[in-house]
mmCIF file of C-alpha atoms and ligand atoms in Angstrom:
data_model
loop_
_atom_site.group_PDB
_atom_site.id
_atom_site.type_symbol
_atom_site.label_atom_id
_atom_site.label_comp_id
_atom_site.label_asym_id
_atom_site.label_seq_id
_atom_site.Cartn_x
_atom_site.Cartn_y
_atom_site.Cartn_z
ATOM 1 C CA UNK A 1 -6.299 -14.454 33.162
ATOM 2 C CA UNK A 2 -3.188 -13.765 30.779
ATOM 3 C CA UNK A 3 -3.191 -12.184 27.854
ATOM 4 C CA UNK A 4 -0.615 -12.537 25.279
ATOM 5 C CA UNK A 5 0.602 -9.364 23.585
ATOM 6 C CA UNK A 6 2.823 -10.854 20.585
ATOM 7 C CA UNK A 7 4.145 -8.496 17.898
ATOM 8 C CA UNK A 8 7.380 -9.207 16.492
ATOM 9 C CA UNK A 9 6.671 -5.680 14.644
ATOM 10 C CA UNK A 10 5.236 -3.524 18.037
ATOM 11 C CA UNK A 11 2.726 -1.583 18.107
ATOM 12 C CA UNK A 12 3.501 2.344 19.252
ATOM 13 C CA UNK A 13 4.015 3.124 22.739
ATOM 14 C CA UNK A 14 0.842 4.836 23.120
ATOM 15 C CA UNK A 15 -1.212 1.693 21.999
ATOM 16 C CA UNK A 16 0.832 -0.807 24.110
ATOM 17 C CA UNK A 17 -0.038 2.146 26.926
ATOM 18 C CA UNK A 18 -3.674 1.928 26.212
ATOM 19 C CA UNK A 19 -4.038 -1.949 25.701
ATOM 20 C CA UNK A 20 -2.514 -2.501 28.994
ATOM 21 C CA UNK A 21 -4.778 -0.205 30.831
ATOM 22 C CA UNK A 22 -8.243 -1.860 28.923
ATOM 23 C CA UNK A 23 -6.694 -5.534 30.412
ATOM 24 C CA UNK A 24 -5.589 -4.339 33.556
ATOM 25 C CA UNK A 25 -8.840 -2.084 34.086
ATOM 26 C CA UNK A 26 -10.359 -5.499 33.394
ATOM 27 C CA UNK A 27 -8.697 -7.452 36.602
ATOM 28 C CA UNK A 28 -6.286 -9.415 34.165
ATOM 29 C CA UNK A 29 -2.505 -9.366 33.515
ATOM 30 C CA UNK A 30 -0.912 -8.309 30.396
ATOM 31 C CA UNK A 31 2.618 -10.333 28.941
ATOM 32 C CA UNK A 32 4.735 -8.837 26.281
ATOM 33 C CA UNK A 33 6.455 -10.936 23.507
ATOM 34 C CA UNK A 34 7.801 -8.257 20.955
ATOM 35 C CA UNK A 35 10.532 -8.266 18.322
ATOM 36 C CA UNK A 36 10.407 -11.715 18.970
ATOM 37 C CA UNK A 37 12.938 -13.780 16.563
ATOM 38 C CA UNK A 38 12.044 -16.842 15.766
ATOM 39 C CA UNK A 39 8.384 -18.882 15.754
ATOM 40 C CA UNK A 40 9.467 -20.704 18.586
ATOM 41 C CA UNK A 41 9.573 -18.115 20.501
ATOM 42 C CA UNK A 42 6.028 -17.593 20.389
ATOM 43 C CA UNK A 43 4.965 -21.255 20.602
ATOM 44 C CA UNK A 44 6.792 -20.850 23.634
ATOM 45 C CA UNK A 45 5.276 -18.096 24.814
ATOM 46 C CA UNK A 46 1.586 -19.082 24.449
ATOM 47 C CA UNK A 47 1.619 -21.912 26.708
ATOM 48 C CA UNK A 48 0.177 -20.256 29.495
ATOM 49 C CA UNK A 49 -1.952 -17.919 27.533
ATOM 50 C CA UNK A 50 -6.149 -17.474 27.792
ATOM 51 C CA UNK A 51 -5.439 -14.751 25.170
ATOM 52 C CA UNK A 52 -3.566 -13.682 22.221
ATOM 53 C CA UNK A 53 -3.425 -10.656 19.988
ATOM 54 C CA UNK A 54 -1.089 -10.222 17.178
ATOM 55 C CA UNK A 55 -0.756 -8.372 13.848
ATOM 56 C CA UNK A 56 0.626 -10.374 10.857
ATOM 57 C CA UNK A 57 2.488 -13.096 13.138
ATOM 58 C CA UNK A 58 1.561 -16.495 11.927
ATOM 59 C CA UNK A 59 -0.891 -18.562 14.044
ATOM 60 C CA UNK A 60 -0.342 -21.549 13.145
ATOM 61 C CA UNK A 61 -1.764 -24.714 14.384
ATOM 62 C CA UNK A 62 1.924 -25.518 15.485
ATOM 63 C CA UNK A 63 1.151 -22.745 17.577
ATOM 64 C CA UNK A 64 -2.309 -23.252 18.703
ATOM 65 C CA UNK A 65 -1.388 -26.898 19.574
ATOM 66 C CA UNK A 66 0.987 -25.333 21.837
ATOM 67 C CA UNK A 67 -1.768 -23.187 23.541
ATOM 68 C CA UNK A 68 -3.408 -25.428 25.664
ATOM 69 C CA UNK A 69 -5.117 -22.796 27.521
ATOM 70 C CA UNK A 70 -6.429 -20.574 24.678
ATOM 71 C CA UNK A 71 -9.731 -19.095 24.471
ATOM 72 C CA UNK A 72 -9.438 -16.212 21.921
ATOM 73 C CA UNK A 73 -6.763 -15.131 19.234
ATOM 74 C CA UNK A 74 -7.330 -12.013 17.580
ATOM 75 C CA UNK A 75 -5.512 -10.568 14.991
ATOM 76 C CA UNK A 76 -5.334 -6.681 15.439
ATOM 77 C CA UNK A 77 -6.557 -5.768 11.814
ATOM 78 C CA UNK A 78 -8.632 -6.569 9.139
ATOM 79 C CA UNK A 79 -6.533 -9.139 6.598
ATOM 80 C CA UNK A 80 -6.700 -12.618 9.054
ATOM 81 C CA UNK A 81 -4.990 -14.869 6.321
ATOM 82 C CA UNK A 82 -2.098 -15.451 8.915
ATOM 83 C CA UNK A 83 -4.485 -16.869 11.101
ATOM 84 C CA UNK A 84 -4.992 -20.926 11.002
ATOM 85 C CA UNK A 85 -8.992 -20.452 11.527
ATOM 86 C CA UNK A 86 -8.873 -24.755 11.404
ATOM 87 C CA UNK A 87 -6.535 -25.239 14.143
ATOM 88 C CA UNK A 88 -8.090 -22.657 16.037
ATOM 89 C CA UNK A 89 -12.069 -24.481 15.414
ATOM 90 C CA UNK A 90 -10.291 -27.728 15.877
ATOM 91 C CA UNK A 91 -9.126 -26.358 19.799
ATOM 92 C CA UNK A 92 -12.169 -24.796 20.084
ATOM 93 C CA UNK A 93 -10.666 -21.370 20.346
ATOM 94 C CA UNK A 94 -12.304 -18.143 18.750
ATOM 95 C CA UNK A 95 -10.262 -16.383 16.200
ATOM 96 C CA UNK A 96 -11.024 -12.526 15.682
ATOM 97 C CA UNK A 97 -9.919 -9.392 13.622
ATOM 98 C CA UNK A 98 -10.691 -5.917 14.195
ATOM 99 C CA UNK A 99 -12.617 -4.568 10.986
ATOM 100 C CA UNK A 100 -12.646 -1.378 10.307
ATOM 101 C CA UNK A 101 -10.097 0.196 12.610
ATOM 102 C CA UNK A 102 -7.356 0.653 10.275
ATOM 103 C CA UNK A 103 -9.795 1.024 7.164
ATOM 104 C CA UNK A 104 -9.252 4.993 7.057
ATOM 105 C CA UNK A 105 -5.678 4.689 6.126
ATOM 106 C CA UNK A 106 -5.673 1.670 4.145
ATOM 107 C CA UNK A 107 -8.478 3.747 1.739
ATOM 108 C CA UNK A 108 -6.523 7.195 2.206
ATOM 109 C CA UNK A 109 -3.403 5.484 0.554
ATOM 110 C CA UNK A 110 -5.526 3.714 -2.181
ATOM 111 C CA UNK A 111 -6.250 7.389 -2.794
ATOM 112 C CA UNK A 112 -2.807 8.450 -2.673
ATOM 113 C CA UNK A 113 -1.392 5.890 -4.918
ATOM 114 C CA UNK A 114 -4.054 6.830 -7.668
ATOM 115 C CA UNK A 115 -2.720 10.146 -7.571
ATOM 116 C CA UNK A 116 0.155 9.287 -7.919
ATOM 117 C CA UNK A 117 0.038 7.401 -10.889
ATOM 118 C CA UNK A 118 -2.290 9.551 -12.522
ATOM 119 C CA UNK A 119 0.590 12.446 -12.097
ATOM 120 C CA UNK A 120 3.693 9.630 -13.364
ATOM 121 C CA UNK A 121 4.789 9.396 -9.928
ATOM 122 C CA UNK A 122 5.598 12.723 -9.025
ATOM 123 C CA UNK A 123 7.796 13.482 -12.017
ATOM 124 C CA UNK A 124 7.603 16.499 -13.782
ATOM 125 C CA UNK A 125 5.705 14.589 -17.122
ATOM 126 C CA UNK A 126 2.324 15.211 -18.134
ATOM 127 C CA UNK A 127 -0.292 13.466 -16.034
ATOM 128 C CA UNK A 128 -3.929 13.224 -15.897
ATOM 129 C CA UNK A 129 -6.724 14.541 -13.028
ATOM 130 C CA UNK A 130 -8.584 11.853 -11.410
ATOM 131 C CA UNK A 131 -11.264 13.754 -11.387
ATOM 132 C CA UNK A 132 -14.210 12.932 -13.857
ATOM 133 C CA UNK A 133 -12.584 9.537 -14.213
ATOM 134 C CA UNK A 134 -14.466 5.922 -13.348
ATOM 135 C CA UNK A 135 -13.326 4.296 -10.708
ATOM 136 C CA UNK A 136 -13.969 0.335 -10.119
ATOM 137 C CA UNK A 137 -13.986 -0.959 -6.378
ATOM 138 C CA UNK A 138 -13.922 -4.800 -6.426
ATOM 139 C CA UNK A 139 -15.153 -5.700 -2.739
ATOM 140 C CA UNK A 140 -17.420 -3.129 -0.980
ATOM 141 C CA UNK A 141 -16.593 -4.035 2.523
ATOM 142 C CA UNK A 142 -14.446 -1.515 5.138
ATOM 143 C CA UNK A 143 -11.779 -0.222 3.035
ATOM 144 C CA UNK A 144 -13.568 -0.442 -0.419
ATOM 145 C CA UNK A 145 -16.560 1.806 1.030
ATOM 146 C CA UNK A 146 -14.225 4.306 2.561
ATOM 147 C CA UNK A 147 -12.009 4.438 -0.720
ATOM 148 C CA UNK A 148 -15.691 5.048 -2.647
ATOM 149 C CA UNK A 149 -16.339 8.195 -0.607
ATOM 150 C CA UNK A 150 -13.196 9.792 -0.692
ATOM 151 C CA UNK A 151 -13.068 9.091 -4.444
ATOM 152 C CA UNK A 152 -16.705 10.713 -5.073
ATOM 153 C CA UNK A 153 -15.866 13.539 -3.067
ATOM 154 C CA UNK A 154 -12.585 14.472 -5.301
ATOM 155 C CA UNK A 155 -15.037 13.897 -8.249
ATOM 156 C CA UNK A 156 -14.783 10.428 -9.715
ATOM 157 C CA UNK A 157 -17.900 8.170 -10.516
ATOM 158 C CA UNK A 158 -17.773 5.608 -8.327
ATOM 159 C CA UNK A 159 -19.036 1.845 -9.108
ATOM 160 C CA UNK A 160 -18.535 -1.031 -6.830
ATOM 161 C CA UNK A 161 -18.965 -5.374 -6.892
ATOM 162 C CA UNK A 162 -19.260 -7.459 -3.456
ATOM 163 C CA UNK A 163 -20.748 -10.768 -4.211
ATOM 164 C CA UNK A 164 -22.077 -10.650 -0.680
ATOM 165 C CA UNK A 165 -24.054 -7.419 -1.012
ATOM 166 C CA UNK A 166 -27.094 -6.140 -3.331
ATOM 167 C CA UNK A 167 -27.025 -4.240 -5.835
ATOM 168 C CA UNK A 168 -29.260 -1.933 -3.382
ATOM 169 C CA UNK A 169 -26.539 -1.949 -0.715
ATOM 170 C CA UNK A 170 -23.888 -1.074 -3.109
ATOM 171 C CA UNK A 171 -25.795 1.775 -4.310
ATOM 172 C CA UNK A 172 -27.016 3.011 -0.495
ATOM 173 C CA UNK A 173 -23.301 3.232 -0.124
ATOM 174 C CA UNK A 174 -22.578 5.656 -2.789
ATOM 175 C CA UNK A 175 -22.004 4.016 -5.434
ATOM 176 C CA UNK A 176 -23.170 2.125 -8.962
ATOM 177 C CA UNK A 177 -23.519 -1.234 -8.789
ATOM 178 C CA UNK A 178 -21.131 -2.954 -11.935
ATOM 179 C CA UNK A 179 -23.693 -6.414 -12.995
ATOM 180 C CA UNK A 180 -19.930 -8.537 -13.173
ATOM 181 C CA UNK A 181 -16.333 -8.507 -12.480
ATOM 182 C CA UNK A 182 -15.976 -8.067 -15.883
ATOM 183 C CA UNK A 183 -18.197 -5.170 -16.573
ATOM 184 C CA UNK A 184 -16.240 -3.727 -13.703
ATOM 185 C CA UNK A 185 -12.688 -4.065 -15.193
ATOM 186 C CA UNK A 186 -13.578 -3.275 -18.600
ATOM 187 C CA UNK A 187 -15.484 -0.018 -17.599
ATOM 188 C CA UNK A 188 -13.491 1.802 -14.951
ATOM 189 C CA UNK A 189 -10.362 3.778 -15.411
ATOM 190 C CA UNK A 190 -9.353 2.956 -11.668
ATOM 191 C CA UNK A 191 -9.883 -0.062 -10.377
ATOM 192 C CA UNK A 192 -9.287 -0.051 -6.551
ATOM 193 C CA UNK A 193 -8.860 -4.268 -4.883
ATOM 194 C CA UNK A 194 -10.353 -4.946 -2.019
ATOM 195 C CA UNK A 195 -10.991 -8.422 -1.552
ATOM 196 C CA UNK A 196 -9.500 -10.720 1.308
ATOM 197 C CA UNK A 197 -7.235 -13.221 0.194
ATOM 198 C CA UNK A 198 -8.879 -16.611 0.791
ATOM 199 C CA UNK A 199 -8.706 -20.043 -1.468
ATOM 200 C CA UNK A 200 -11.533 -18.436 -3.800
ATOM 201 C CA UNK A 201 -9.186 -14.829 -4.520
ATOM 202 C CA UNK A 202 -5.731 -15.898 -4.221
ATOM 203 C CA UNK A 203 -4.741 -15.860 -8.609
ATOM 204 C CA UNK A 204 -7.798 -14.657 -9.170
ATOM 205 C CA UNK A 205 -7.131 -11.487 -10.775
ATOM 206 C CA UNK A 206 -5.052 -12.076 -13.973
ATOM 207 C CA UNK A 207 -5.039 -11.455 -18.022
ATOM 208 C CA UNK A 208 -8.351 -11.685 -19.041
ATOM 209 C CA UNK A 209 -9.648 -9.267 -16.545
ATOM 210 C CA UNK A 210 -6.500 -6.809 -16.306
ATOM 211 C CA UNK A 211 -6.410 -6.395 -20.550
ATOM 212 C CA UNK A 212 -9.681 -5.823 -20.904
ATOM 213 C CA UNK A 213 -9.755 -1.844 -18.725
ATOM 214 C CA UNK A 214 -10.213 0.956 -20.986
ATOM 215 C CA UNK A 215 -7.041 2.501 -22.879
ATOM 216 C CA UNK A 216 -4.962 4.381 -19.722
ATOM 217 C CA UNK A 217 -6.230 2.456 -16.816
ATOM 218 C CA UNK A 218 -4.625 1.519 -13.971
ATOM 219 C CA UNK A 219 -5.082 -1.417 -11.392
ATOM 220 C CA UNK A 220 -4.300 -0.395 -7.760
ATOM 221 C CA UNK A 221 -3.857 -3.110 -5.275
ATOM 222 C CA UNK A 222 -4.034 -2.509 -1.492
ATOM 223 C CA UNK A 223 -5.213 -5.804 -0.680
ATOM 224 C CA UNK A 224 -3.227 -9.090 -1.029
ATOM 225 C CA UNK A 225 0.008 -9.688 -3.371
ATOM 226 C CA UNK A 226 -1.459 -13.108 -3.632
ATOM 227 C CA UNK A 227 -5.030 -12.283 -5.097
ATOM 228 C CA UNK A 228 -3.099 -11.110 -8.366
ATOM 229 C CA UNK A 229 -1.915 -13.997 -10.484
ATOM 230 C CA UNK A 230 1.192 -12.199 -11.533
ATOM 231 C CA UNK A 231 2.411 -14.174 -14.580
ATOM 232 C CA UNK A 232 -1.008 -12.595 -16.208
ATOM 233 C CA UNK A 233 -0.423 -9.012 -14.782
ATOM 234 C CA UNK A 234 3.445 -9.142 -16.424
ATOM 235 C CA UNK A 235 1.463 -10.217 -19.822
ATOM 236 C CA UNK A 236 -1.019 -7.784 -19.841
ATOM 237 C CA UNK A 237 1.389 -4.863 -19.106
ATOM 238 C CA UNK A 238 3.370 -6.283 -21.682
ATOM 239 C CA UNK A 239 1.221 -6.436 -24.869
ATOM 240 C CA UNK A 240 -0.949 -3.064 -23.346
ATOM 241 C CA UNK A 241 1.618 -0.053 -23.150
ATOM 242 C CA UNK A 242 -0.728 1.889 -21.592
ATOM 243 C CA UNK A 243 -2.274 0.027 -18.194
ATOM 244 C CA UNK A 244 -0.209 0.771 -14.916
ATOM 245 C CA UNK A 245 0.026 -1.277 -11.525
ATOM 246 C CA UNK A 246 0.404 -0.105 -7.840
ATOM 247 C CA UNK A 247 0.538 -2.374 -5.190
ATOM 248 C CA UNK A 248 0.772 -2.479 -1.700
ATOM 249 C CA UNK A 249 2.802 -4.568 -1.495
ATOM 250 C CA UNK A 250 5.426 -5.496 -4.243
ATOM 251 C CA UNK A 251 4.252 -8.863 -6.032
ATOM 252 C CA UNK A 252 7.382 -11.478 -6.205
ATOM 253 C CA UNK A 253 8.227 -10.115 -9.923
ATOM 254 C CA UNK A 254 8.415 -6.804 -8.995
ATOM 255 C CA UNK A 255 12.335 -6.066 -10.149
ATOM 256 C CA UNK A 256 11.108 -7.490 -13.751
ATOM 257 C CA UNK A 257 8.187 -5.526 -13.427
ATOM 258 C CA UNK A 258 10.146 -2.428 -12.978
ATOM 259 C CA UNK A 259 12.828 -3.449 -15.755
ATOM 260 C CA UNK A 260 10.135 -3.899 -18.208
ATOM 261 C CA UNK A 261 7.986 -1.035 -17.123
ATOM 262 C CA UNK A 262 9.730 1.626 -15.590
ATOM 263 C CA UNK A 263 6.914 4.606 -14.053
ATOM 264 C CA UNK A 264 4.350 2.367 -15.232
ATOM 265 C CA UNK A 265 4.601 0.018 -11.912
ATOM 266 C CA UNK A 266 4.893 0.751 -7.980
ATOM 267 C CA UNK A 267 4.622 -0.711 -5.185
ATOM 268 C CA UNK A 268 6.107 -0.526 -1.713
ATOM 269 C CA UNK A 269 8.734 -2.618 -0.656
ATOM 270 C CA UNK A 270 6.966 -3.210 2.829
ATOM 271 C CA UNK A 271 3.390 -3.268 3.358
ATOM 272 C CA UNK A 272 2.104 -0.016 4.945
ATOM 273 C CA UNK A 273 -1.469 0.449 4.221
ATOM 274 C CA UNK A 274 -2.440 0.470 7.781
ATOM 275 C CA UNK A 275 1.179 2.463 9.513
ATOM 276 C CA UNK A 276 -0.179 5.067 10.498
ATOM 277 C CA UNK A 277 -0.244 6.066 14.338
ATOM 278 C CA UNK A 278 -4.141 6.469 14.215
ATOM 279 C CA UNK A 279 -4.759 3.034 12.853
ATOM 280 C CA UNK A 280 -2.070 1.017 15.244
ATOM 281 C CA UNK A 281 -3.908 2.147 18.259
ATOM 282 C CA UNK A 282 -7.253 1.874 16.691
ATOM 283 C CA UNK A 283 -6.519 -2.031 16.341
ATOM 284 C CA UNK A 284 -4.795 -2.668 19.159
ATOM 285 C CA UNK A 285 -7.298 -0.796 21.588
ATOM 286 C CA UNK A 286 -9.985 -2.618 19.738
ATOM 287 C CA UNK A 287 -8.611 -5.811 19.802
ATOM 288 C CA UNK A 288 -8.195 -5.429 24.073
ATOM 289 C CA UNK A 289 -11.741 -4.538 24.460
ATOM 290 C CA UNK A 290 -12.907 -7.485 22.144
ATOM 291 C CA UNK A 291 -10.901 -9.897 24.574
ATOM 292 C CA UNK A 292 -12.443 -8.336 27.881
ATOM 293 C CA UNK A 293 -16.114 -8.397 25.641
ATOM 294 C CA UNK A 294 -15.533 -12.224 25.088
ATOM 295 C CA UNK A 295 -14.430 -12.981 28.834
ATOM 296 C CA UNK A 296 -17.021 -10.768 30.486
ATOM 297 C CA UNK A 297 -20.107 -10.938 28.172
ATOM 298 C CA UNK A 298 -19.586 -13.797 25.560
ATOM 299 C CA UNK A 299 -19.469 -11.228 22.976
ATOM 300 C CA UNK A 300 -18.474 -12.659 19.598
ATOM 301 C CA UNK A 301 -19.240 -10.785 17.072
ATOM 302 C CA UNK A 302 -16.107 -10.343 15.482
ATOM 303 C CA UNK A 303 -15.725 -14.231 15.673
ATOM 304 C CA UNK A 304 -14.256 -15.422 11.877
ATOM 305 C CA UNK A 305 -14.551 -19.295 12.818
ATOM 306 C CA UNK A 306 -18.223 -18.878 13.506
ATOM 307 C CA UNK A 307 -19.861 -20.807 11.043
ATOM 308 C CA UNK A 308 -16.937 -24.279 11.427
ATOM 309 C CA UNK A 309 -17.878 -24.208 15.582
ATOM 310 C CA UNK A 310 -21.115 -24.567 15.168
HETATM 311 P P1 NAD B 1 -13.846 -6.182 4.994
HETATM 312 O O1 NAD B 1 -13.986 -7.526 5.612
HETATM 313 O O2 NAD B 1 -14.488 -5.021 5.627
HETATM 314 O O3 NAD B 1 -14.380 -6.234 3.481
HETATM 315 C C1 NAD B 1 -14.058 -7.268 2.610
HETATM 316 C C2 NAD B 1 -15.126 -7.327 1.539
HETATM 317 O O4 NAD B 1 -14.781 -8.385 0.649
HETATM 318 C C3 NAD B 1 -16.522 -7.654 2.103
HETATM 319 O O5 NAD B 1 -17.455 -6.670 1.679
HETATM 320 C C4 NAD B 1 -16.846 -9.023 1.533
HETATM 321 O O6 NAD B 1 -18.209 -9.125 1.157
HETATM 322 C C5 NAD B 1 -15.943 -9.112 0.321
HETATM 323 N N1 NAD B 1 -15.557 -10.499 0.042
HETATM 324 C C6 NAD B 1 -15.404 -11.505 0.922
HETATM 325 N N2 NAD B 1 -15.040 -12.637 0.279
HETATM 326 C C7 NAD B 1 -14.951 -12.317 -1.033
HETATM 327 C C8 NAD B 1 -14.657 -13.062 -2.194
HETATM 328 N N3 NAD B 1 -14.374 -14.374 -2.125
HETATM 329 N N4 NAD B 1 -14.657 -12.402 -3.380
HETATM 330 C C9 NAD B 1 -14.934 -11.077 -3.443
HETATM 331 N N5 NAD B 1 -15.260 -10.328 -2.367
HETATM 332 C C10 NAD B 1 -15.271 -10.947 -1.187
HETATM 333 O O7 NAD B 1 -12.280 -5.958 4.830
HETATM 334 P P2 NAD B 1 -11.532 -4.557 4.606
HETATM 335 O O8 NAD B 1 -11.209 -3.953 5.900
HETATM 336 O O9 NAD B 1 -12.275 -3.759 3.601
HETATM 337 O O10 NAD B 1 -10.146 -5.072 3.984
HETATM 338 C C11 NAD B 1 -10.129 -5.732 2.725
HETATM 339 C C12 NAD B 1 -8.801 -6.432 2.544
HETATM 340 O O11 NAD B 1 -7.777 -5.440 2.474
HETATM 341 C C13 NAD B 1 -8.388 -7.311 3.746
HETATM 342 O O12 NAD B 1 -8.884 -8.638 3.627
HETATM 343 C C14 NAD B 1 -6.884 -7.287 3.674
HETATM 344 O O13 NAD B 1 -6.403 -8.355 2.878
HETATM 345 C C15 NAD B 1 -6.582 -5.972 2.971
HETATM 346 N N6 NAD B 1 -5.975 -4.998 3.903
HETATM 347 C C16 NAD B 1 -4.761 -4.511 3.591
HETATM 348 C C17 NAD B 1 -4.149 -3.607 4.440
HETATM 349 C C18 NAD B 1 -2.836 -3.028 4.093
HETATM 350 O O14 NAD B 1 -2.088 -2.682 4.996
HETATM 351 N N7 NAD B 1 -2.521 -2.857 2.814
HETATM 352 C C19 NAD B 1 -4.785 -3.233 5.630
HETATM 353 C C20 NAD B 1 -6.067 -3.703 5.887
HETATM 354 C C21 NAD B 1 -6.652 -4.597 5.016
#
């Protein structure tokens, strides 16, 4: 049984180290494909493949057509929009993430980046204390429910919207359930994103919704670039002098952005929510044992396709 290691950005030593040993430990044989430089490359590579992990390499169904022996992709963190879940339903092969194990960083820099702004990124102008402030969490899943705690423990009042959960699983998480999007938006100082981008999100946050936070607010975006529509977030910061953006990671207007806006705006040039050592092994490990879980037991709980297989 092969499994396919493909990263064309690799994972740390250490979690190559331990990913190896869960396969190995396992009775199957691990193949590397890293800093690879072009797609074909990997289309080449999965041909003889029963199993693939990857971060944010593209899974295309040029590449699953390719992998006539696939079983199982999964993709070694939480966002899976680089997957092609069709392809993989139409080939009959299970598609995966990892949820969860790089959800501690990704919420510790939503943090950071609040603080940031709040304090005019680290320059020596007057800022503002988060604390006593509202903070808006739009999606209550992984990230958005670790972001909630931290936030309530430096002080802020923490509210929350998930169309898939309750109001009573919103608040049995810490936090106020907001009855809309808009109620969120137009009641929270911070709002924190933490949707997936899928057909539904991608645009979805825009004017309307962005103009209408209280006086001082500021949007923070560790999600998607995509979910923003940003033609709406350039008009908004436009006509509102006072509303800020931070992204992880920098939407496509970003130099006009930062023209127009100067301190108001950040984001990173390269997304980093989830680079940090603890959260690159996390994934990776998890994303081994899942494999071995799905060969040995039929374990698919992590399966994203579920629902089109069926
Ligand atoms: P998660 O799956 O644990 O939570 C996602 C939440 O979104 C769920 O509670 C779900 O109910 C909700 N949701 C699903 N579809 C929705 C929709 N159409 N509209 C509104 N809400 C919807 O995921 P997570 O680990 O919390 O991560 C959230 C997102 O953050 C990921 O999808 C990914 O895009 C992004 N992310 C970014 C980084 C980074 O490096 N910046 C790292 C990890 C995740």
């Amino acid at each position: 049984m092969k499994i396919l290691l493909a990263t064309q950005k690799p994972f740390a030593a250490a979690a190559v180290a331990g990913i190896r040993q869960i396969v190995e430990e396992a009775g199957y044989e691990l193949a590397l494909l890293e800093k690879y430089a072009a797609q074909e490359d990997l289309v080449a590579a999965v041909a003889d493949a029963d199993a693939l992990i990857v971060r944010s390499d593209k899974v295309t169904s040029e590449v699953i057509d390719a992998a006539v022996k696939l079983r199982i992709v999964v993709r070694a963190g939480a966002g899976f929009d680089n997957l092609d879940l069709d392809a993989c339903t139409k080939h009959g092969v299970v598609a995966m993430n990892t949820p969860g194990q790089n959800s501690n960083a990704v919420a510790e820099l939503a943090v950071a980046m609040m603080i940031f702004m709040a304090r005019t990124q680290f320059t020596p102008a007057t800022g503002s204390e988060i604390q006593g402030k509202t903070l808006g969490i739009q999606a209550f899943g992984n990230v958005g429910r670790l972001v909630g705690r931290k936030a309530a423990a430096l002080g802020m009042k923490v509210k929350a919207i998930d169309p898939f959960l309750t109001a009573e699983q919103i608040e049995a998480g810490g936090a106020v359930s907001a009855s809309s999007l808009e109620d969120l938006y137009s009641t929270s100082d911070y709002v924190s994103i933490h949707i997936p981008a899928t057909p539904e999100t991608v645009g979805s946050i825009g004017y309307n919704l962005i103009s209408s936070m209280p006086k001082g607010a500021t949007l923070i975006n560790t999600a998607r670039k995509e979910v923003i529509d940003e033609a709406g977030l350039e008009k908004a910061l436009e006509e509102r002098p006072d509303l800020k953006y931070v992204a992880d990671v920098a939407p496509d207007n970003f130099v006009t952005l930062q023209e127009k806006f100067g301190l108001r705006v950040f984001a990173t040039p390269k997304k980093m929510g989830a680079q940090t050592a603890e959260a690159n092994v996390n994934a990776g490990l998890a994303a081994a044992r899942q494999i071995v879980d799905f060969f040995k037991n039929g374990n698919t709980r992590f399966q994203l396709n579920l629902r089109k297989m069926q």
